[in-house]
Coordinates of C-alpha atoms in Angstrom, one line a residue:
Chain A
M1 CA -21.5 30.7 2.2
K2 CA -24.6 30.2 0.0
T3 CA -22.9 27.4 -1.9
T4 CA -21.9 25.8 1.3
I5 CA -25.4 25.9 2.7
L6 CA -26.9 24.8 -0.7
L7 CA -24.6 21.8 -1.0
A8 CA -25.1 20.8 2.6
A9 CA -28.9 21.1 2.2
Q10 CA -28.8 19.0 -1.0
L11 CA -26.6 16.5 0.7
A12 CA -28.9 16.2 3.7
S13 CA -32.0 15.7 1.5
L14 CA -30.2 13.1 -0.7
L15 CA -29.0 11.3 2.4
V16 CA -32.5 11.0 3.6
A17 CA -33.7 9.8 0.2
A18 CA -31.1 7.1 -0.2
N19 CA -30.7 5.2 3.0
G20 CA -29.2 2.2 1.3
V21 CA -26.3 4.1 -0.1
C22 CA -25.7 6.0 3.0
A23 CA -25.5 3.1 5.3
E24 CA -21.8 2.6 4.5
I25 CA -20.9 6.2 4.9
E26 CA -19.4 7.2 8.2
T27 CA -20.3 10.5 9.8
V28 CA -17.6 13.1 9.4
R29 CA -16.4 14.5 12.7
Q30 CA -17.2 18.1 13.4
V31 CA -14.1 19.9 14.6
D32 CA -15.8 21.2 17.7
A33 CA -16.6 17.6 18.7
M34 CA -13.0 16.4 18.4
S35 CA -11.3 15.4 21.6
L36 CA -7.7 16.6 22.3
E37 CA -6.6 12.9 22.0
E38 CA -8.1 12.8 18.5
I39 CA -6.4 16.0 17.5
G40 CA -3.1 14.6 18.9
T41 CA -3.4 11.4 16.9
C42 CA -4.1 13.4 13.8
S43 CA -1.1 15.6 14.5
L44 CA 1.1 12.5 14.8
A45 CA -0.3 11.0 11.6
L46 CA 0.5 14.2 9.7
T47 CA 4.0 14.4 11.2
G48 CA 4.5 10.8 10.0
W49 CA 3.3 11.6 6.6
I50 CA 5.6 14.6 6.3
E51 CA 8.5 12.4 7.4
R52 CA 7.7 9.6 4.9
A53 CA 7.3 12.2 2.1
G54 CA 10.9 13.2 2.7
L55 CA 9.9 16.7 3.9
G56 CA 10.8 16.3 7.5
D57 CA 13.9 18.3 7.2
K58 CA 12.0 21.2 5.6
L59 CA 8.7 21.4 7.3
Q60 CA 8.1 20.9 11.0
V61 CA 4.6 20.5 12.4
L62 CA 4.2 23.1 15.1
Q63 CA 0.7 22.2 16.1
V64 CA -2.8 21.1 15.1
R65 CA -5.4 22.9 17.0
R66 CA -9.0 24.2 17.0
A67 CA -9.2 27.8 15.9
R68 CA -11.6 30.3 14.4
H69 CA -12.0 29.9 10.6
P70 CA -9.7 32.3 8.7
D71 CA -12.7 33.4 6.6
P72 CA -15.0 35.1 9.1
A73 CA -17.9 34.5 6.6
V74 CA -17.7 30.8 7.2
G75 CA -18.2 31.2 10.9
A76 CA -17.4 27.6 11.9
S77 CA -14.4 26.4 13.9
T78 CA -11.5 25.1 11.9
L79 CA -8.9 22.5 12.5
R80 CA -5.7 24.5 11.9
L81 CA -2.5 22.8 10.9
E82 CA 0.5 25.0 11.5
L83 CA 4.0 24.2 10.2
R84 CA 7.3 26.0 10.3
W85 CA 9.6 26.2 7.3
M86 CA 13.0 25.0 8.5
T87 CA 15.7 27.3 7.2
E88 CA 19.4 27.9 7.7
A89 CA 19.3 31.0 5.6
E90 CA 21.1 34.0 7.1
T91 CA 18.8 36.7 5.8
W92 CA 15.0 37.2 5.6
E93 CA 15.2 37.5 1.8
A94 CA 17.2 34.3 1.5
A95 CA 14.7 32.4 3.7
Q96 CA 11.7 33.6 1.6
G97 CA 13.6 32.8 -1.6
E98 CA 14.3 29.3 -0.4
Y99 CA 10.6 28.7 0.4
G100 CA 9.7 30.3 -2.9
A101 CA 11.9 27.9 -4.8
F102 CA 10.6 24.9 -2.9
S103 CA 7.0 26.0 -3.5
D104 CA 7.7 26.5 -7.2
S105 CA 9.2 23.1 -7.5
F106 CA 6.3 21.6 -5.6
V107 CA 3.8 23.2 -7.9
K108 CA 5.7 21.9 -10.9
S109 CA 5.9 18.3 -9.7
N110 CA 2.5 18.1 -8.0
G111 CA 0.2 20.6 -9.6
D112 CA -0.7 22.5 -6.5
A113 CA 1.0 24.6 -3.8
P114 CA 2.4 23.0 -0.7
T115 CA -0.3 24.6 1.5
E116 CA -3.0 23.2 -0.8
R117 CA -1.6 19.7 -0.6
L118 CA -1.3 20.1 3.2
F119 CA -4.9 21.3 3.3
Y120 CA -6.1 18.2 1.4
K121 CA -4.0 15.9 3.5
L122 CA -5.3 17.5 6.7
V123 CA -8.9 16.8 5.6
Q124 CA -8.1 13.3 4.5
T125 CA -6.0 12.3 7.6
C126 CA -8.1 14.0 10.3
K127 CA -11.4 13.2 8.7
V128 CA -12.9 16.6 9.3
P129 CA -15.3 18.5 7.0
T130 CA -13.5 20.3 4.2
A131 CA -15.0 23.6 5.3
Q132 CA -13.4 23.2 8.7
A133 CA -9.8 22.8 7.9
S134 CA -6.9 25.2 7.1
A135 CA -3.2 24.7 6.5
H136 CA -0.6 27.3 7.4
V137 CA 3.1 27.4 6.8
H138 CA 5.2 30.0 8.6
V139 CA 8.3 31.2 6.9
L140 CA 9.7 33.5 9.6
D141 CA 7.0 36.2 9.9
I142 CA 5.2 35.4 6.6
E143 CA 2.4 32.9 6.8
Y144 CA 1.2 30.9 3.7
Y145 CA -2.2 29.3 4.0
S146 CA -5.0 27.4 2.2
Y147 CA -8.6 26.9 3.2
L148 CA -12.0 26.6 1.7
N149 CA -13.7 30.0 1.7
A150 CA -17.4 30.8 2.2
S151 CA -18.0 30.5 -1.6
G152 CA -16.7 26.9 -1.6
S153 CA -13.4 27.8 -3.4
L154 CA -10.0 26.7 -2.2
F155 CA -8.3 29.9 -1.2
S156 CA -4.6 30.2 -0.9
G157 CA -2.7 33.3 0.2
S158 CA -0.1 34.8 2.4
S159 CA 0.1 37.4 5.1
N160 CA 2.5 38.9 7.5
R161 CA 2.2 40.7 10.8
R162 CA 1.5 44.1 9.3
M163 CA -0.6 43.4 6.1
T164 CA -2.9 40.5 5.2
V165 CA -3.9 38.5 2.1
A166 CA -1.9 38.6 -1.0
K167 CA -3.8 37.2 -4.0
A168 CA -1.3 34.7 -5.2
A169 CA -0.7 31.5 -3.2
V170 CA 2.8 31.1 -4.5
P171 CA 5.5 33.8 -4.3
A172 CA 7.8 34.3 -7.2
P173 CA 10.5 31.7 -7.3
A174 CA 13.9 32.6 -6.4
P175 CA 16.7 31.8 -8.8
S176 CA 18.0 28.7 -7.0
A177 CA 18.3 25.1 -7.8
N178 CA 15.1 23.0 -7.9
V179 CA 14.3 21.1 -4.7
P180 CA 13.2 17.6 -5.4
V181 CA 9.7 17.2 -3.9
P182 CA 8.4 13.7 -3.2
A183 CA 4.7 13.3 -2.5
L184 CA 3.0 10.3 -1.0
T185 CA -0.3 10.8 -2.6
R186 CA -0.9 11.3 -6.3
C187 CA -3.2 14.1 -7.3
A188 CA -5.1 15.2 -10.4
K189 CA -7.4 18.1 -11.1
T190 CA -10.1 18.8 -13.6
R191 CA -13.0 21.3 -14.1
V192 CA -16.6 20.4 -14.6
N193 CA -18.9 22.7 -16.5
G194 CA -22.4 23.1 -15.1
G195 CA -24.0 23.9 -11.8
N196 CA -23.8 22.0 -8.5
V197 CA -22.3 18.5 -8.4
P198 CA -24.1 16.6 -5.7
L199 CA -21.7 14.2 -4.0
L200 CA -24.2 11.4 -3.9
R201 CA -24.4 11.7 -7.7
V202 CA -20.6 11.6 -7.9
Q203 CA -20.6 8.6 -5.6
E204 CA -23.0 6.7 -7.9
V205 CA -21.0 7.6 -11.0
I206 CA -17.8 6.4 -9.4
K207 CA -19.5 3.3 -8.1
R208 CA -20.7 2.4 -11.6
Y209 CA -17.3 3.2 -13.0
F210 CA -15.6 0.6 -10.9
E211 CA -18.4 -1.9 -10.2
P212 CA -17.7 -4.6 -12.7
R213 CA -14.1 -4.7 -11.8
G214 CA -13.9 -3.9 -8.1
T215 CA -15.8 -3.3 -4.9
F216 CA -16.5 0.4 -4.3
S217 CA -17.2 1.7 -0.8
A218 CA -17.7 5.2 0.3
L219 CA -15.9 5.9 3.6
E220 CA -16.8 9.5 4.4
M221 CA -18.5 12.4 2.8
D222 CA -19.0 16.0 3.6
G223 CA -20.3 18.9 1.5
F224 CA -17.1 19.2 -0.5
S225 CA -15.3 15.9 -0.4
L226 CA -15.9 12.2 -0.9
H227 CA -13.5 9.7 0.6
F228 CA -13.8 6.3 -1.0
K229 CA -12.0 2.9 -1.4
V230 CA -12.1 0.4 -4.2
R231 CA -10.9 -3.1 -3.5
G232 CA -10.4 -6.2 -5.6
L233 CA -9.2 -4.5 -8.8
R234 CA -6.7 -6.3 -11.1
G235 CA -4.4 -4.5 -13.5
E236 CA -6.3 -1.3 -13.2
V237 CA -3.4 1.1 -12.6
L238 CA -0.5 -1.3 -13.4
H239 CA -1.7 -2.4 -16.9
D240 CA 1.3 -4.6 -17.6
H241 CA 0.7 -6.7 -14.5
R242 CA -2.0 -8.9 -13.1
Y243 CA -1.6 -7.7 -9.5
W244 CA -4.5 -7.2 -7.1
E245 CA -5.0 -3.5 -6.5
N246 CA -6.7 -1.4 -3.9
L247 CA -7.3 2.3 -4.4
E248 CA -8.1 4.9 -1.7
A249 CA -9.0 8.4 -2.8
V250 CA -10.5 11.6 -1.7
L251 CA -12.3 13.6 -4.3
F252 CA -12.6 17.3 -3.5
I253 CA -15.2 19.4 -5.3
T254 CA -14.6 23.1 -4.9
S255 CA -15.7 26.2 -6.8
D256 CA -13.4 28.1 -9.0
N257 CA -14.5 31.1 -11.2
G258 CA -18.0 29.8 -11.6
Q259 CA -16.9 26.2 -12.4
K260 CA -16.5 23.2 -10.2
L261 CA -13.0 22.1 -9.6
L262 CA -12.5 18.4 -9.0
Q263 CA -9.3 17.4 -7.3
L264 CA -8.5 13.7 -6.7
N265 CA -5.9 12.6 -4.1
L266 CA -5.2 9.0 -4.9
D267 CA -3.3 6.3 -3.0
G268 CA -2.9 2.9 -4.4
G269 CA -1.6 -0.5 -3.3
F270 CA -0.8 -3.7 -5.1
A271 CA -0.4 -7.3 -4.0
A272 CA 0.4 -10.6 -5.8
G273 CA -1.8 -13.6 -6.1
G274 CA -3.8 -15.7 -8.4
G275 CA -7.4 -17.0 -8.2
N276 CA -10.4 -15.0 -7.2
T277 CA -9.5 -14.3 -3.6
P278 CA -7.7 -11.0 -2.9
P279 CA -5.0 -11.1 -0.3
A280 CA -5.3 -9.5 3.1
A281 CA -5.1 -5.7 3.3
T282 CA -1.7 -6.0 5.0
E283 CA -0.3 -7.6 1.9
F284 CA -0.7 -4.5 -0.2
V285 CA 2.4 -2.5 -1.1
N286 CA 2.0 1.2 -1.6
M287 CA 2.4 2.1 -5.3
E288 CA 4.2 5.3 -4.5
Q289 CA 7.6 3.8 -4.3
A290 CA 7.8 1.9 -7.5
H291 CA 4.8 3.0 -9.6
S292 CA 4.2 6.7 -8.9
K293 CA 4.1 7.5 -12.6
E294 CA 1.4 4.9 -13.3
L295 CA -0.6 6.1 -10.3
Q296 CA -0.3 9.7 -11.4
D297 CA -1.4 8.8 -15.0
Y298 CA -4.3 6.8 -13.6
A299 CA -5.5 9.7 -11.4
S300 CA -5.5 12.0 -14.5
K301 CA -7.2 9.4 -16.7
F302 CA -9.8 8.6 -14.0
L303 CA -10.8 12.3 -13.7
L304 CA -10.9 12.7 -17.5
D305 CA -13.3 9.7 -17.7
L306 CA -15.3 11.0 -14.8
T307 CA -15.8 14.5 -16.0
P308 CA -18.1 13.8 -19.0
K309 CA -20.2 11.4 -17.0
L310 CA -20.8 14.0 -14.3
E311 CA -21.5 16.7 -16.9
E312 CA -23.9 14.4 -18.6
G313 CA -25.9 14.0 -15.4
M314 CA -26.0 17.7 -14.8
K315 CA -27.6 18.6 -18.2
Chain B
M1 CA 12.9 -53.5 -1.1
N2 CA 16.6 -53.6 -0.3
E3 CA 18.3 -50.7 1.5
V4 CA 20.4 -49.3 -1.4
S5 CA 17.4 -49.2 -3.7
F6 CA 15.3 -47.5 -1.0
K7 CA 18.0 -45.0 -0.3
N8 CA 18.4 -44.1 -3.9
R9 CA 14.7 -43.7 -4.5
L10 CA 14.1 -41.6 -1.3
G11 CA 17.2 -39.6 -2.0
I12 CA 16.3 -38.8 -5.6
F13 CA 12.7 -37.9 -4.5
L14 CA 13.9 -35.5 -1.8
V15 CA 16.5 -33.8 -4.1
L16 CA 13.9 -33.4 -6.8
A17 CA 11.3 -32.1 -4.3
H18 CA 13.8 -29.7 -2.9
F19 CA 14.7 -28.1 -6.3
G20 CA 11.1 -28.7 -7.6
I21 CA 9.6 -26.6 -4.8
L22 CA 12.2 -23.8 -5.2
T23 CA 11.5 -23.8 -9.0
L24 CA 7.8 -23.7 -8.2
V25 CA 8.2 -20.6 -6.1
V26 CA 10.2 -18.9 -8.9
V27 CA 7.7 -19.9 -11.6
L28 CA 4.9 -18.5 -9.4
W29 CA 6.8 -15.3 -8.9
L30 CA 7.4 -15.0 -12.7
N31 CA 3.6 -15.3 -13.1
E32 CA 3.0 -12.6 -10.5
Y33 CA 1.6 -14.9 -7.9
Y34 CA 4.3 -13.7 -5.5
L35 CA 6.1 -10.3 -5.2
K36 CA 9.8 -10.4 -5.5
E37 CA 10.4 -9.8 -1.8
Q38 CA 8.0 -12.6 -1.0
M39 CA 9.7 -14.9 -3.5
T40 CA 13.1 -14.3 -2.0
T41 CA 11.8 -14.7 1.6
A42 CA 10.0 -17.9 0.7
I43 CA 13.2 -19.3 -0.9
S44 CA 15.3 -18.3 2.1
I45 CA 12.9 -20.1 4.4
I46 CA 12.3 -23.3 2.3
A47 CA 15.8 -23.8 1.0
P48 CA 17.4 -24.5 4.4
F49 CA 14.5 -27.0 5.3
F50 CA 15.6 -29.3 2.6
A51 CA 19.2 -28.4 2.4
T52 CA 20.0 -30.2 5.6
Y53 CA 18.6 -33.4 4.1
T54 CA 19.8 -33.0 0.6
T55 CA 23.3 -32.2 1.7
A56 CA 23.5 -35.6 3.4
I57 CA 21.8 -37.3 0.4
I58 CA 24.1 -35.7 -2.2
K59 CA 27.1 -36.5 -0.1
Y60 CA 26.0 -40.1 0.1
M61 CA 25.4 -40.2 -3.7
I62 CA 28.8 -38.8 -4.4
S63 CA 30.6 -41.2 -2.1
G64 CA 28.7 -44.1 -3.8
K65 CA 29.4 -43.0 -7.4
N66 CA 31.4 -46.1 -8.2
Q67 CA 29.1 -48.4 -6.4
R68 CA 28.8 -51.8 -8.0
G69 CA 26.1 -54.4 -7.2
G70 CA 25.8 -53.8 -3.4
R71 CA 22.1 -54.1 -2.6
G72 CA 22.3 -53.9 1.2
R73 CA 19.9 -55.5 3.6
V74 CA 16.3 -56.1 2.8
L75 CA 14.0 -53.6 4.6
S76 CA 10.7 -54.4 6.2
E77 CA 7.6 -53.2 4.5
G78 CA 6.6 -51.1 7.5
F79 CA 10.0 -49.2 7.4
V80 CA 9.7 -48.6 3.6
F81 CA 6.1 -47.3 4.1
I82 CA 7.1 -44.9 6.9
G83 CA 10.3 -44.0 5.1
F84 CA 8.3 -42.8 2.1
L85 CA 5.2 -41.5 3.9
V86 CA 6.9 -39.0 6.3
P87 CA 9.0 -37.2 3.6
L88 CA 6.1 -37.3 1.2
L89 CA 3.8 -35.6 3.8
F90 CA 6.5 -33.1 4.5
V91 CA 7.0 -32.2 0.8
S92 CA 3.2 -32.1 0.2
F93 CA 2.7 -29.8 3.2
V94 CA 5.3 -27.3 2.0
A95 CA 4.2 -27.5 -1.7
S96 CA 0.6 -27.0 -0.6
A97 CA 1.5 -24.0 1.5
V98 CA 3.3 -22.5 -1.5
I99 CA 0.3 -23.0 -3.8
L100 CA -2.3 -21.9 -1.2
K101 CA -0.4 -18.7 -0.6
A102 CA -0.1 -18.1 -4.4
Y103 CA -3.9 -18.3 -4.7
N104 CA -4.6 -16.6 -1.3
I105 CA -6.6 -19.6 -0.2
G106 CA -6.5 -19.9 3.6
L107 CA -3.2 -18.1 3.7
K108 CA -4.2 -14.5 2.8
D109 CA -1.3 -13.0 4.7
F110 CA 2.4 -13.7 4.1
E111 CA 2.9 -14.0 7.9
D112 CA 0.4 -16.9 7.9
F113 CA 2.5 -18.5 5.1
K114 CA 5.7 -18.2 7.1
I115 CA 3.9 -19.7 10.2
M116 CA 2.6 -22.6 8.0
L117 CA 6.2 -23.3 6.9
G118 CA 7.5 -23.1 10.4
T119 CA 4.7 -25.6 11.5
A120 CA 5.8 -28.0 8.7
E121 CA 9.3 -27.9 10.0
T122 CA 8.1 -28.4 13.6
I123 CA 5.8 -31.3 12.7
F124 CA 8.0 -33.2 10.2
G125 CA 11.5 -31.9 10.8
V126 CA 12.3 -34.3 13.6
Y127 CA 11.0 -37.4 11.8
V128 CA 12.5 -36.6 8.4
G129 CA 15.8 -35.7 10.0
Q130 CA 16.0 -38.9 12.0
L131 CA 15.1 -41.0 9.0
I132 CA 17.5 -39.2 6.6
F133 CA 20.4 -39.1 8.9
S134 CA 20.1 -42.7 10.0
L135 CA 20.0 -43.7 6.3
F136 CA 22.4 -41.4 4.6
E137 CA 25.0 -40.2 7.1
Q138 CA 28.3 -41.8 6.5
P139 CA 29.2 -44.1 9.3
K140 CA 32.5 -43.4 11.0
A141 CA 35.4 -45.7 10.1
A142 CA 35.2 -47.8 13.3
E143 CA 31.4 -48.3 12.9
K144 CA 31.4 -49.4 9.2
P145 CA 28.9 -52.2 8.7
E146 CA 30.0 -55.6 7.6
D147 CA 28.3 -55.4 4.2
G148 CA 29.9 -52.1 3.4
G149 CA 26.8 -50.1 2.6
A150 CA 27.2 -47.5 0.0
R151 CA 30.8 -47.2 -1.2

């Protein structure tokens, strides 16, 4: 809670101090202020994303709704994404084992648990504050979830009707075949040594990182995440080509064992063309289909490049 | 300029333009000015534009492969001017669209590019078609001109 308040206070003071930078940042919607229509649109967008990611036959969106935050210490309302694990297993154990195998495979290929990825996608898609979102997957009577707790750490756990909160986010994998897990957004994680990482400072560092090569614009910012776009890049992710590239990313900064954990969710698009004029936004093809490896490598490289620059500023 | 000479020059120009523009699209694709899907779409739109005319021209050229000496009627300067101007504008319009899209100048969107090509066909298609078919279509046996035309 303290970290949340501290970061929010820092952010507020920095926003006042730097009007020029903040002019291009939209206000993040508070969950309480969201209309039912907005929540419905958000639910449809998430359903579409799950379908496109090839998970539609495994995960079904039950609802997106306003609810009390799972961590009572946070106090705020939360936008709660609830999904059901679709299973044809005949026994409870088989169903849990099936989800366990899926989750294990997901962690192997994406680096984080399905509920964590769903949590990040919920924040990104619905444009709500990071501290006001939670993702829940129901596997029969067991519920797996992820949310940002009062100390600013991403917390993942599971519970059932009788007992709550197990420490591990991911149950032990069952001995079954790996489930291929596609993901539409590439993700990378790194840790930063030092104290607080003000997001405006992060924004400046990222802006400077891209500035000579592309046009950086911050889209949204809350106490824990920065949503930004970079346009007009060339050969940044796809080194062997001279395509125009656009990047859109959400950088999450959470606490983890006294360190700051940076997680980058990155989407990229490319388009052909010569000269100095980039093509229209509609021309860009998502990199996920043909260049997912390059996008993943770039996400990792970007965070590696970013970390020392951030640590340098915190000394 | 006499008719046979005009036909030959115009025919060769249009055939070269046809394959030249298609080659241009492929070269631009190889240099990453077009994505593969855009290149194939562009070719599938442009090729039929010219194919209608080049088919008639190539047919005429083949039928006249053993032609000797026939020069045909002398054409008026006005006809020769219009006869070259309209196809030249058509070819320039299509080639410009291909290059402008490659550099995203004016045509930032591929849909705009397709509309531009459609416009070219609408504006010039009727005139070029009339001109080409009147010159290159083989007359039916009963309607053969006295001087024989291209043999």
